Short mmCIF file of C-alpha atoms in Angstrom, two decimals:
data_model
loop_
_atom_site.label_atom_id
_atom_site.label_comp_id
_atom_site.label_asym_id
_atom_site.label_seq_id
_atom_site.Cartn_x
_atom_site.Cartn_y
_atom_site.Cartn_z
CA UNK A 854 -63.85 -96.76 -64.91
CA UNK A 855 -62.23 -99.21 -67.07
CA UNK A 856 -62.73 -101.51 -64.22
CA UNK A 857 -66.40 -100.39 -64.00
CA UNK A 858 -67.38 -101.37 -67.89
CA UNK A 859 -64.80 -104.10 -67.89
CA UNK A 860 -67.68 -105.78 -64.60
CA UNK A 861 -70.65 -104.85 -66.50
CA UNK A 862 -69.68 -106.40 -69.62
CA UNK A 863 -68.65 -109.49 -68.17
CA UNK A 864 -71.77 -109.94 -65.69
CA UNK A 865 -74.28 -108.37 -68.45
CA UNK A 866 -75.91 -111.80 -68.90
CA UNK A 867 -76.66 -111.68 -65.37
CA UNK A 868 -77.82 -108.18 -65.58
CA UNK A 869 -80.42 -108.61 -68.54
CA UNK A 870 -81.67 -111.99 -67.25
CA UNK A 871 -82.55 -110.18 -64.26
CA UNK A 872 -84.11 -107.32 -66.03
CA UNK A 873 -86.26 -109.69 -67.90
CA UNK A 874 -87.32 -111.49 -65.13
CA UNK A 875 -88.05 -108.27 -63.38
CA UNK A 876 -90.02 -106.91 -66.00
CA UNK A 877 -92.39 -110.27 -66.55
CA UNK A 878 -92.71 -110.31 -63.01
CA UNK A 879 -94.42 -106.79 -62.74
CA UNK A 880 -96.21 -108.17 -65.91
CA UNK A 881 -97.42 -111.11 -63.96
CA UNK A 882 -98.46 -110.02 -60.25
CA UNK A 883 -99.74 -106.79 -61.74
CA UNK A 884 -103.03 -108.91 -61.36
CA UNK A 885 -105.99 -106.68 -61.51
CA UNK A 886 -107.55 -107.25 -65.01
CA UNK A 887 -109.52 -103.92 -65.61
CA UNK A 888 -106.28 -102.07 -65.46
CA UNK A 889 -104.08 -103.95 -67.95
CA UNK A 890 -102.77 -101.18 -71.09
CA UNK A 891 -105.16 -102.59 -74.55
CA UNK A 892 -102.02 -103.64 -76.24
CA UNK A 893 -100.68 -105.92 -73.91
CA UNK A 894 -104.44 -107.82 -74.39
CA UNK A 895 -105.70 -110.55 -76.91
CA UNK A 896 -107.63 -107.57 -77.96
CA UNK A 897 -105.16 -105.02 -78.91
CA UNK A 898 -105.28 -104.73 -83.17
CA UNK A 899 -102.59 -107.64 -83.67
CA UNK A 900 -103.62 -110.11 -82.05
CA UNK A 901 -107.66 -109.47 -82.35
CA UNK A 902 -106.42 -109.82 -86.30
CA UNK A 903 -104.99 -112.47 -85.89
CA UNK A 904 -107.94 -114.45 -84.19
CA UNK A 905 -110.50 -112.95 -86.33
CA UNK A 906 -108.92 -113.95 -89.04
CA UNK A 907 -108.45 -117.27 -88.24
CA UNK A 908 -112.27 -117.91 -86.87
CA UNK A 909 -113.28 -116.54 -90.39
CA UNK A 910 -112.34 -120.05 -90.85
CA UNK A 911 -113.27 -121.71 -87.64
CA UNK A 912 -116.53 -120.38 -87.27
CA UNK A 913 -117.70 -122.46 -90.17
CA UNK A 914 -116.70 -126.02 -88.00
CA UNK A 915 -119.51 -125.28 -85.42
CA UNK A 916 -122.33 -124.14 -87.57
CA UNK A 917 -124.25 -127.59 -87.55
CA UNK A 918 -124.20 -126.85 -83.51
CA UNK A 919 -124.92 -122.79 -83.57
CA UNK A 920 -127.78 -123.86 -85.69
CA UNK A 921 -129.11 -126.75 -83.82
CA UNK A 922 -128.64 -124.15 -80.40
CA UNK A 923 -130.44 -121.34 -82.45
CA UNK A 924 -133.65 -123.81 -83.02
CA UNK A 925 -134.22 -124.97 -79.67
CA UNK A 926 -133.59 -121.49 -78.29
CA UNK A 927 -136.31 -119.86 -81.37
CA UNK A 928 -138.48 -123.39 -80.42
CA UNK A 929 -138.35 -121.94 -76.62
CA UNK A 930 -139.27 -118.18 -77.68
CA UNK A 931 -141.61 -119.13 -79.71
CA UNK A 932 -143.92 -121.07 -76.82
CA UNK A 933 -143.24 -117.94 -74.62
CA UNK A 934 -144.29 -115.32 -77.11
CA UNK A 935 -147.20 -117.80 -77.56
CA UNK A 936 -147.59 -118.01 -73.77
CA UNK A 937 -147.10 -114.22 -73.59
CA UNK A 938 -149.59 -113.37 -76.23
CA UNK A 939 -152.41 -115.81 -74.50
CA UNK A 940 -151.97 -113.98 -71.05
CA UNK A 941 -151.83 -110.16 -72.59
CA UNK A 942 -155.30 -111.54 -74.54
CA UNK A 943 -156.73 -113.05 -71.20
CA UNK A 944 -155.82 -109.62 -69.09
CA UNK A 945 -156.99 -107.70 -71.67
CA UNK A 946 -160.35 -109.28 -71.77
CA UNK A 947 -160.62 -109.22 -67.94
CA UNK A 948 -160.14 -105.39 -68.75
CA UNK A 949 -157.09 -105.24 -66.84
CA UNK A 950 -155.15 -103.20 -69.14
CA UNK A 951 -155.06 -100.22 -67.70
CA UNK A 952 -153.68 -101.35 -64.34
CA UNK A 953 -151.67 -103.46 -65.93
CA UNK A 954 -147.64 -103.50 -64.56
CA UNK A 955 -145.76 -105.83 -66.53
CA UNK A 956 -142.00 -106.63 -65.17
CA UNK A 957 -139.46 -104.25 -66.43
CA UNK A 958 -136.05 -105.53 -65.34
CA UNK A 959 -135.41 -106.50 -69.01
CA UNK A 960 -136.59 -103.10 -69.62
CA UNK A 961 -133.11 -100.98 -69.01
CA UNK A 962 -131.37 -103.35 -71.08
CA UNK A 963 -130.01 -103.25 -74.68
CA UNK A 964 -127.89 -106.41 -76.27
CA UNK A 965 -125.03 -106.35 -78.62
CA UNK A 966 -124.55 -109.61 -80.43
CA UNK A 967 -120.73 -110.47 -80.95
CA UNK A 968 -118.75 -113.37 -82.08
CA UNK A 969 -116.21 -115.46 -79.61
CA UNK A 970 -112.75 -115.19 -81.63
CA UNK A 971 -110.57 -116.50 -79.23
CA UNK A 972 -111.38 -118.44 -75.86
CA UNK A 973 -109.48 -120.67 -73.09
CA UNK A 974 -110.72 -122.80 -70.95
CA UNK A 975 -107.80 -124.90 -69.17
CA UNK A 976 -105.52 -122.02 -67.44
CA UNK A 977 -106.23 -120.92 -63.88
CA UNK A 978 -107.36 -117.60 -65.20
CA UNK A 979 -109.38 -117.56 -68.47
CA UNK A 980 -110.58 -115.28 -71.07
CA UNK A 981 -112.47 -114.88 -74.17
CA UNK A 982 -111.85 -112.45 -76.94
CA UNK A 983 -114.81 -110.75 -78.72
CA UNK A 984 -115.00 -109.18 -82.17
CA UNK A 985 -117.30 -105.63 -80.99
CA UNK A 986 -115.45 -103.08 -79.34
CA UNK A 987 -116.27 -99.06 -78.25
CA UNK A 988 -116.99 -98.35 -81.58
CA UNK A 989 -119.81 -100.81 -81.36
CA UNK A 990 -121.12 -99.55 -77.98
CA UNK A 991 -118.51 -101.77 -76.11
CA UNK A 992 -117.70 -101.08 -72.26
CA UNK A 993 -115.49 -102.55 -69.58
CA UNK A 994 -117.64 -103.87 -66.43
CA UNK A 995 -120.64 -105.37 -69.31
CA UNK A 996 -121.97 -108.80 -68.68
CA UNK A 997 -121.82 -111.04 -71.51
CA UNK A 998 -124.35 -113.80 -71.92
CA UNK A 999 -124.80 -116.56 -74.14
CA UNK A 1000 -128.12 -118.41 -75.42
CA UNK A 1001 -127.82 -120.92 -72.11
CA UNK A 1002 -126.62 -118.43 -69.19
CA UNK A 1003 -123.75 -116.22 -67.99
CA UNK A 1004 -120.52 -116.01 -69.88
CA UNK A 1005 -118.90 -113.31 -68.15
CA UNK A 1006 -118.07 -109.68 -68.01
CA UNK A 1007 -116.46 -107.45 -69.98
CA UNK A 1008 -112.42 -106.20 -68.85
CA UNK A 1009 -110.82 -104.29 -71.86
CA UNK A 1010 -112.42 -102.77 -74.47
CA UNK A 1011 -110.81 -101.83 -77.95
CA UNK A 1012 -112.16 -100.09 -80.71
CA UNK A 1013 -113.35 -102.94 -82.66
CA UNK A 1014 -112.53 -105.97 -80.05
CA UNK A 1015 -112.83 -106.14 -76.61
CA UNK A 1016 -111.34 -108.32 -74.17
CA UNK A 1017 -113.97 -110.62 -71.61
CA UNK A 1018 -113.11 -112.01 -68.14
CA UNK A 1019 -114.99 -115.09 -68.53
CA UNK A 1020 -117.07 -117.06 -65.71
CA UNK A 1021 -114.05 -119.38 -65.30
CA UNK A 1022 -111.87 -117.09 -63.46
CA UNK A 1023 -111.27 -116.41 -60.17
CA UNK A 1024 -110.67 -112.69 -60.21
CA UNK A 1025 -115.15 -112.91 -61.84
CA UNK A 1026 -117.37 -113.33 -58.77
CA UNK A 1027 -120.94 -113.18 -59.83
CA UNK A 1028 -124.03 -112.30 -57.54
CA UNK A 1029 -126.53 -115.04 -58.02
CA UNK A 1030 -129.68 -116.12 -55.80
CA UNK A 1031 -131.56 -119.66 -56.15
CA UNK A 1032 -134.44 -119.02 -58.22
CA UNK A 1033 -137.47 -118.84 -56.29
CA UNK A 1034 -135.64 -117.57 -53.57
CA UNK A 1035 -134.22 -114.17 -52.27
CA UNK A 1036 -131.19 -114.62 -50.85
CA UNK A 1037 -127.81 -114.50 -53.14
CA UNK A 1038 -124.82 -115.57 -52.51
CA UNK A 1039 -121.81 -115.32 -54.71
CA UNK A 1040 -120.60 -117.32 -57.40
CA UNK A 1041 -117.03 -118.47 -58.04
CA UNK A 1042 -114.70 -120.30 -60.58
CA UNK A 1043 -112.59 -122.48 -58.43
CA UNK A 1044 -109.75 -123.15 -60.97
CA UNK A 1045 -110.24 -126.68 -62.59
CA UNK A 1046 -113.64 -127.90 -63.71
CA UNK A 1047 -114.96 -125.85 -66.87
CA UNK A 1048 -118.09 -127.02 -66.45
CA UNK A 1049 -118.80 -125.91 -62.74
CA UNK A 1050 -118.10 -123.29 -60.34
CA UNK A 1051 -118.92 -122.58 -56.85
CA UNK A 1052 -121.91 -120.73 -55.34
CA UNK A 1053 -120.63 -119.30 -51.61
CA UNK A 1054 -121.73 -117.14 -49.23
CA UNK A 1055 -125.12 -118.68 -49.14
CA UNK A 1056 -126.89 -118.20 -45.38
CA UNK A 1057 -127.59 -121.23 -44.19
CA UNK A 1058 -131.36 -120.49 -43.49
CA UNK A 1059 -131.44 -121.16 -47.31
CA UNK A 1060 -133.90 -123.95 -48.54
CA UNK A 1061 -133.11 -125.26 -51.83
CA UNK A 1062 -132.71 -128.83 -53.25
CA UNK A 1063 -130.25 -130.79 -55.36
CA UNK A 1064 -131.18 -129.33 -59.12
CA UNK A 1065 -132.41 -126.26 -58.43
CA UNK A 1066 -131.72 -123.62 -60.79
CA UNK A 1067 -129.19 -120.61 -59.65
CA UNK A 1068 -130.26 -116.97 -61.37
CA UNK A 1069 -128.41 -113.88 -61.70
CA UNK A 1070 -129.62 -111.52 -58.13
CA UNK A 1071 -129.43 -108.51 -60.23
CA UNK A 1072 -128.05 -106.67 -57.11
CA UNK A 1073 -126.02 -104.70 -59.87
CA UNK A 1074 -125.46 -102.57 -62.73
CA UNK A 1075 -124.06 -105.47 -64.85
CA UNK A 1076 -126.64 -108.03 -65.08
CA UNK A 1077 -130.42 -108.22 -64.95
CA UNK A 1078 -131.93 -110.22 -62.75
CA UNK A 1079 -133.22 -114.09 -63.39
CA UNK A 1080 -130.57 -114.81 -66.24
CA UNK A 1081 -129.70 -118.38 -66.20
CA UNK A 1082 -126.38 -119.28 -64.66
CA UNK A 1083 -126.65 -123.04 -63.80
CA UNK A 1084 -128.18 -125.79 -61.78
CA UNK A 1085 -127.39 -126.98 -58.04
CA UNK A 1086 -125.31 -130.32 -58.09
CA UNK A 1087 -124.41 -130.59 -53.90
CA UNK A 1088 -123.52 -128.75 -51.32
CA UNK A 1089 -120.23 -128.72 -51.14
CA UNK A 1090 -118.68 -127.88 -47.78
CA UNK A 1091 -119.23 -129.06 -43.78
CA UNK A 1092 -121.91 -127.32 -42.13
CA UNK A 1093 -120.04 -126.10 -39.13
CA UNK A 1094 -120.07 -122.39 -40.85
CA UNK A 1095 -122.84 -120.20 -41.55
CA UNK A 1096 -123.08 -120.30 -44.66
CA UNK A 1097 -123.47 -122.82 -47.27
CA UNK A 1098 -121.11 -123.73 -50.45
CA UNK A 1099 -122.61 -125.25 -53.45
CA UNK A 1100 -121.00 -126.82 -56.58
CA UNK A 1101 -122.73 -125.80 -59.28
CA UNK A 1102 -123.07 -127.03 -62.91
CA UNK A 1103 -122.84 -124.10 -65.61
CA UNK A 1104 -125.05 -124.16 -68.25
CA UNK A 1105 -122.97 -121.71 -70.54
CA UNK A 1106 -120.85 -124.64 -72.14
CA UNK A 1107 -117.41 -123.01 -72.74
CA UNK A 1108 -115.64 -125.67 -74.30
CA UNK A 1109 -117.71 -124.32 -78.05
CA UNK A 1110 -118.55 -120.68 -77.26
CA UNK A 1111 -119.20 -118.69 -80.63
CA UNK A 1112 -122.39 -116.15 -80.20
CA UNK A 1113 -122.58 -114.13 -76.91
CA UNK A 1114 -124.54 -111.08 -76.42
CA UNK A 1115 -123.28 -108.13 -74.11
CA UNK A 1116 -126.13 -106.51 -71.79
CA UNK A 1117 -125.63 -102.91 -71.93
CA UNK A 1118 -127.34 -101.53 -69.03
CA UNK A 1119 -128.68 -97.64 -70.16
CA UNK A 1120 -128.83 -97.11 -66.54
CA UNK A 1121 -125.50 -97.82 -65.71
CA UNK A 1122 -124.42 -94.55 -65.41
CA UNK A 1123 -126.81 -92.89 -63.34
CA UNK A 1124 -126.30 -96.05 -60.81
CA UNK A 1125 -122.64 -95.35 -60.85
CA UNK A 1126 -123.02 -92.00 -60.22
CA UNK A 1127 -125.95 -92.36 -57.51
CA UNK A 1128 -123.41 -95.38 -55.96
CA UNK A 1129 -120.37 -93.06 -56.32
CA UNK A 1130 -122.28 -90.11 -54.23
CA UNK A 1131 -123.83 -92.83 -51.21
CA UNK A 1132 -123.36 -96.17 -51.66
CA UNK A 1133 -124.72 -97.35 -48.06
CA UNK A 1134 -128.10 -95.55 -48.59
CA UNK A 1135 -129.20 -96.09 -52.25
CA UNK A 1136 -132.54 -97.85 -53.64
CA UNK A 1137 -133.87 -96.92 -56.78
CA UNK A 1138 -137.40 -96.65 -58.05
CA UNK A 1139 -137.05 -99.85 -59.46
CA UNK A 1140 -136.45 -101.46 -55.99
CA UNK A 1141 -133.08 -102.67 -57.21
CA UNK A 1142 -130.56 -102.09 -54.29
CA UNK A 1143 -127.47 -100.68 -55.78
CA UNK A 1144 -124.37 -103.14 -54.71
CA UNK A 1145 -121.14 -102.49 -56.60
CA UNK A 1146 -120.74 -104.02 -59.92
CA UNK A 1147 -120.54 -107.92 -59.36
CA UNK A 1148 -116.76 -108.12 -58.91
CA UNK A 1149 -115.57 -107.33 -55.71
CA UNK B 772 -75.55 -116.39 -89.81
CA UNK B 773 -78.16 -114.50 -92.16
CA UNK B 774 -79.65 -117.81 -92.62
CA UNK B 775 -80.38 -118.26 -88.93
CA UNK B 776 -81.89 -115.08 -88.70
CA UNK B 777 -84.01 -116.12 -91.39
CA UNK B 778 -84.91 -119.37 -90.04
CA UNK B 779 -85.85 -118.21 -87.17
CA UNK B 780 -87.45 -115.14 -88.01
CA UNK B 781 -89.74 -117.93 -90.19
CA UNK B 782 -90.36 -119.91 -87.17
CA UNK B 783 -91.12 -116.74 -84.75
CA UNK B 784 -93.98 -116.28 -87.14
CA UNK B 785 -95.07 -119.27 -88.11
CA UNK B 786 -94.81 -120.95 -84.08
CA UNK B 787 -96.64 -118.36 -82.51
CA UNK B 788 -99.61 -118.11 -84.41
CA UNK B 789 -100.16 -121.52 -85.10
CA UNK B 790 -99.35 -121.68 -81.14
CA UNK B 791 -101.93 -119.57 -80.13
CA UNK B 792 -104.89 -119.78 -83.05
CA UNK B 793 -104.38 -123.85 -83.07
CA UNK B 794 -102.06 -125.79 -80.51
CA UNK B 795 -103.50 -123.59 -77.36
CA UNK B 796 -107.62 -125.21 -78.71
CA UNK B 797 -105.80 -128.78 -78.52
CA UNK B 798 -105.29 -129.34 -75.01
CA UNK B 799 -106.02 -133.06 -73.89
CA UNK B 800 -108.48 -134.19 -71.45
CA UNK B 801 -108.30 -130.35 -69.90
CA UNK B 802 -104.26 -131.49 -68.58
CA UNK B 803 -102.01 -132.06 -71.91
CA UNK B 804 -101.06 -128.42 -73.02
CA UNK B 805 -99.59 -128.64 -76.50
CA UNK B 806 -96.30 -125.62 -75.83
CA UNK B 807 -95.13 -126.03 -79.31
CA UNK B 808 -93.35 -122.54 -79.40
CA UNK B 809 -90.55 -123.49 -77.30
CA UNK B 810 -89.22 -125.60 -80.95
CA UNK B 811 -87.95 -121.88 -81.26
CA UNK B 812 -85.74 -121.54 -77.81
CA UNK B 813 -84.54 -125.21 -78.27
CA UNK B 814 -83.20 -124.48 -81.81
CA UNK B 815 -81.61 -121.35 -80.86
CA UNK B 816 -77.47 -121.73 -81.89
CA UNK B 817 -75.69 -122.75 -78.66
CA UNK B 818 -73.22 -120.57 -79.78
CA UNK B 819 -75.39 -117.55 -79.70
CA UNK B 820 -75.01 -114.81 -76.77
CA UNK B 821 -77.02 -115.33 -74.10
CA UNK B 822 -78.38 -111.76 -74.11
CA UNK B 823 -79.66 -112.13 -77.69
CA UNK B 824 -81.16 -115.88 -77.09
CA UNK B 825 -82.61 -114.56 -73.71
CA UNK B 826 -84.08 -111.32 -75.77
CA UNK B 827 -85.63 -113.83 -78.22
CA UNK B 828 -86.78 -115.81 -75.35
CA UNK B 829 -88.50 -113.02 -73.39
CA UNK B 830 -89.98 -111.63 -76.95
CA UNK B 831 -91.65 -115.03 -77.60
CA UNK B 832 -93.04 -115.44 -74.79
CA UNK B 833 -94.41 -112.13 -74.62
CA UNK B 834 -95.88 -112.70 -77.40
CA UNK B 835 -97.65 -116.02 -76.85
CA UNK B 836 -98.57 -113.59 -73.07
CA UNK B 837 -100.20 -111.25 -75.41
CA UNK B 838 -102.29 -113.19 -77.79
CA UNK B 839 -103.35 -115.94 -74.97
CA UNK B 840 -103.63 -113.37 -72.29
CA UNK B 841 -101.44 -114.61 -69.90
CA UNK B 842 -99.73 -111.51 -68.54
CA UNK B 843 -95.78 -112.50 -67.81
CA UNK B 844 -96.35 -116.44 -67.50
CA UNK B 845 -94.65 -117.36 -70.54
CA UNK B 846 -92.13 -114.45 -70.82
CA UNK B 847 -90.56 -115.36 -66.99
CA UNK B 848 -90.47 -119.42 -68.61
CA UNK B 849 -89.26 -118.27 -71.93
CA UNK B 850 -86.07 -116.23 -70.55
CA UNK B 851 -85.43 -118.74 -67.96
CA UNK B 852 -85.07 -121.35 -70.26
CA UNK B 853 -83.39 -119.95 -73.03
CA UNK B 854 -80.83 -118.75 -69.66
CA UNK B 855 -80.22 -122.43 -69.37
CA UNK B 856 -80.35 -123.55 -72.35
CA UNK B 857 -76.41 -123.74 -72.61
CA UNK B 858 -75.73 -126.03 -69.71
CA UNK B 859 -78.70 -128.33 -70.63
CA UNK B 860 -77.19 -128.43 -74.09
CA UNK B 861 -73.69 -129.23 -72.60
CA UNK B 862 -75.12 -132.26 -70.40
CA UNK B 863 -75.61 -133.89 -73.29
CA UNK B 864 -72.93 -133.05 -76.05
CA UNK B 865 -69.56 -132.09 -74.77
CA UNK B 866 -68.05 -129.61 -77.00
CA UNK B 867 -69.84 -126.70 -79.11
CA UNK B 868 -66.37 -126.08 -81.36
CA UNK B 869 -68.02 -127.54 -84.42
CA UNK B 870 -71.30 -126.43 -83.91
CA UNK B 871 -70.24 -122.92 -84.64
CA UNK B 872 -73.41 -120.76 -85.84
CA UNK B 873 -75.50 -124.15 -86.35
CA UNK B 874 -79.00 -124.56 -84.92
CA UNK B 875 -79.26 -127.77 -82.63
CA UNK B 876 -81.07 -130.58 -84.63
CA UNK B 877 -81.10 -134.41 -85.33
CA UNK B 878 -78.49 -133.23 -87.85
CA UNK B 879 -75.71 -131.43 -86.11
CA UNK B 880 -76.35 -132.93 -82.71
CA UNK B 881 -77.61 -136.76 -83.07
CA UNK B 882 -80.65 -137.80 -82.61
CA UNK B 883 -80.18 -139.46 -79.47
CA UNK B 884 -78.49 -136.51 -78.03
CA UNK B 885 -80.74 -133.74 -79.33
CA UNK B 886 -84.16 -135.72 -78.43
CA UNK B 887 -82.61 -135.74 -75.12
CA UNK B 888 -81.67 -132.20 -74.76
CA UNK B 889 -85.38 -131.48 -76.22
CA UNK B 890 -86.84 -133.17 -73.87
CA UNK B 891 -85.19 -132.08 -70.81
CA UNK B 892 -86.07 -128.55 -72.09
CA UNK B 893 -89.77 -129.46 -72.26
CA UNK B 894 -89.76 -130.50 -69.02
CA UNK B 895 -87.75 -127.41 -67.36
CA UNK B 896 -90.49 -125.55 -69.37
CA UNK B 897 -93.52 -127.35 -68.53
CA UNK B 898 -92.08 -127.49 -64.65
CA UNK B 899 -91.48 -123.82 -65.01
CA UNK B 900 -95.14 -122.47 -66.37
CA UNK B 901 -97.59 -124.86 -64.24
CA UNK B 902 -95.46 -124.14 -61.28
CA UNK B 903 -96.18 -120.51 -62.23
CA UNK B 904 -100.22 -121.10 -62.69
CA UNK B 905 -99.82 -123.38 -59.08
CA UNK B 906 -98.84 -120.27 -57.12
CA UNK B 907 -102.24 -118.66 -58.54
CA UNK B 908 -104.24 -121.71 -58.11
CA UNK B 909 -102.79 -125.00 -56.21
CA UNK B 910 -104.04 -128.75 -56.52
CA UNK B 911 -100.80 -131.36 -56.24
CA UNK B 912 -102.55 -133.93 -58.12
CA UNK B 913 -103.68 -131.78 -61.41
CA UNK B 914 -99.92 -130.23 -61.16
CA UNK B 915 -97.93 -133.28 -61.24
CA UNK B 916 -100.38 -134.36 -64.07
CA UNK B 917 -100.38 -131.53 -66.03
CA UNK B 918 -96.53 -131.51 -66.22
CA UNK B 919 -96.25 -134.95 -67.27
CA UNK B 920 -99.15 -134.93 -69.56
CA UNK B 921 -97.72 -131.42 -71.14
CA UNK B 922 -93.94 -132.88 -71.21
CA UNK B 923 -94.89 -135.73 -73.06
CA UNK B 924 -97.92 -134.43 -74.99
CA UNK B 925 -95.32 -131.41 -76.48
CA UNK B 926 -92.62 -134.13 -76.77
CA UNK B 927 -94.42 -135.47 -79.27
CA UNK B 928 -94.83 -132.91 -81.13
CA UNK B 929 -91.54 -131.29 -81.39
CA UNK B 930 -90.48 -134.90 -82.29
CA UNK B 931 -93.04 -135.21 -85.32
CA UNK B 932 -91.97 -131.35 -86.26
CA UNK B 933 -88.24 -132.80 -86.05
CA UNK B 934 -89.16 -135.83 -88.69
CA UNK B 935 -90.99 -133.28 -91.02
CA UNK B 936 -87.76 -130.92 -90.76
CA UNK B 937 -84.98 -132.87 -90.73
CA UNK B 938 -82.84 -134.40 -93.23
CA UNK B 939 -81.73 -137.84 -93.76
CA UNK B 940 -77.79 -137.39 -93.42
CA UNK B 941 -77.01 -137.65 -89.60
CA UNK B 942 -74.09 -136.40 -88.22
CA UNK B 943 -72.68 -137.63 -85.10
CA UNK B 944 -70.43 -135.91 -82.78
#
């Protein structure tokens, strides 16, 4: 017994090197980020008040750029509402109203603004931390947008901060589709360039052209369809497969996130539910066929 | 003793937020990683017990895990190295007799000695964490870089930090 104690004590640096290795180990190949405890997140209460207290300072270096961003996107409403106003006038004097089906996608959705408080760009798996949480309406699996296109989707939510899985990770794959065109493919961070990401799983019967913009499909529960994500830059891989990969160039710019909005879908639980029952058979009334939510 | 604990009690909570709110924002042309927070495994007291430096080592890095979200990355590197920090320290100064309690510094070690032991410990750290992120997502070229670019980019740092803490009286072993 003596003997026993007399081993452990002299091999204990072994032992808890071991143990700590062990334990960061689990820590670290414990991979899937929906499933990770709050605390052991950038948005459990420590560390979120940490960050928000430190981008009560930082958030005052960007404003000049927030603003400028804010009057080109108000500059760009304002035409459309213009636009918008001209056509309802023009349909209403053709006495159209009453047949009149205006596109509801955008209809389902609500948006929470929230401020970035902490965001990486440079690892091989990057998030963003967000100052709303389930207090404010928060919920794992939301997309979060920005004023120029996807940001990314949130993984843990906290009370008052909530923890995002941005576009610039691998375990994100977003469903997108080349606007003006209906098939999607899916979109994927592939580890180094912040400013680009792939689109794969394109078929190859796919017209499109060098600068075409790339949309969200809406084949899910997270993100409506048509939201920005980027613009075609080349196709990217030999042509002996059947489908194509494209680089494409991002048009969130994550190097100076600060306002994002989070798209709370109101029907996200009925799809869930209606997915959860039969997902090979299910098409609802709005013609949106019900994939699971955009990671896979 | 009770002054070490207080030193680096000071520099667990200065290091690591000022790791995570400011040096993680300064990384250089997306490669150079600024890891200032290992200042606190390099300074640990040789003399300490491994299981204590390699509990400080694993806490620290947990904690830059938490607040950067990097699940385990930095608490694996952070144990490892302050597992070797001993013979690393030893390569370059012989005997720790007289550095009894002391924290390793310009001052008790040399400078030529300790920026040499700090900077071998950089790199064992820098080696350790992008050889970490290359398992999740491998490119040769961007490795190789990032570890040089990190070493010396960090180097620099902990040097400056060294001039800003340290005194003028050097003494050499």
């Amino acid at each position: 017994m003596k003997e026993l104690v007399e081993f452990f004590r002299r091999y204990s640096k072994w032992f808890v090197f071991v143990f700590y290795v062990v334990l960061s180990c689990v820590m670290l190949f414990n991979s899937d980020p929906y499933r990770r405890h709050l605390w052991l997140t950038s948005a459990s209460t420590v560390a979120s008040g940490l960050y928000a207290a430190s981008n009560n300072v930082t958030s005052y270096f960007s404003l000049r750029e927030t603003n400028e961003d804010l009057n080109r996107r108000n500059a760009v409403l304002e035409s459309e509402v213009v636009n918008l106003r001209e056509q309802v006038q023009r349909m209403k004097l053709a006495e159209y109203t009453d047949t009149l089906q205006l596109p509801d996608s955008v209809g389902h959705f609500d948006f929470i603004v929230a401020n970035v408080i902490n965001n990486s760009i440079h690892r091989p798996f990057n998030y963003l931390t967000i100052d709303k949480g389930t207090a404010d309406g928060v919920r794992p699996e939301q997309g979060v947008i920005d004023h120029s296109g996807v940001v990314g989707t949130v993984s843990v939510a906290g009370t008052h901060y909530a923890r995002v899985i941005s576009l610039l990770n691998p375990n994100f794959r977003l469903s997108c589709k080349i606007k003006g065109s209906e098939h999607f493919g899916s979109l994927v961070w592939e580890g180094n360039d912040p400013s680009g990401a792939l689109l794969e799983e394109l078929p190859r019967h796919t017209v499109f052209t060098v600068g075409d913009t790339v949309v969200t499909s809406g084949y899910s529960a997270v993100f409506p369809a048509g939201l920005p994500v980027g613009v075609i830059l080349e196709d990217h891989k030999n042509h002996k497969e059947n489908f194509f990969t494209l680089r494409v160039k991002l048009f969130a710019d994550f190097s100076r996130l600060s306002n994002v909005q989070i798209v709370v879908n109101n029907d996200r639980d009925e799809i869930m539910a209606v997915e959860a029952s039969d997902a090979s058979t299910i098409t609802d009334d709005t013609g949106i066929k019900v994939k699971p939510a955009d990671r896979q | 003793m009770s002054k070490n604990v207080i030193t680096l009690s000071l520099l667990f909570l200065l290091l690591i937020p000022a790791q995570t709110v400011l040096f993680n924002h300064l990384v250089l042309f997306n490669v150079a990683v600024p890891l200032v927070f290992i200042y606190l495994i390099i300074v640990l007291p040789v003399t300490m017990s491994a299981n204590v430096a390699m509990t400080i080592g694993f806490l620290t890095g947990l904690a830059v895990d938490i607040l950067s979200d990097t699940p385990g990355v930095n608490a694996l590197c952070c144990t490892v190295a302050a597992f070797i920090r001993r013979p690393v320290f030893h390569a370059f100064v012989s005997s720790d007799i007289d550095l009894a309690d002391q924290l390793p510094s310009t001052r008790t070690m040399g400078t030529p000695a300790y920026l040499k032991y700090a900077l071998t410990m950089t790199l064992i750290y820098c080696i350790l964490l992008f050889s970490i992120e290359a398992m999740q997502v491998f490119n040769l070229r961007l490795y190789l870089l990032r570890i040089a670019a990190s070493t010396v980019y960090t180097f620099i740092i902990l040097y400056a930090i060294t001039l800003l803490t340290g005194r003028r009286h050097e003494k050499r072993l």
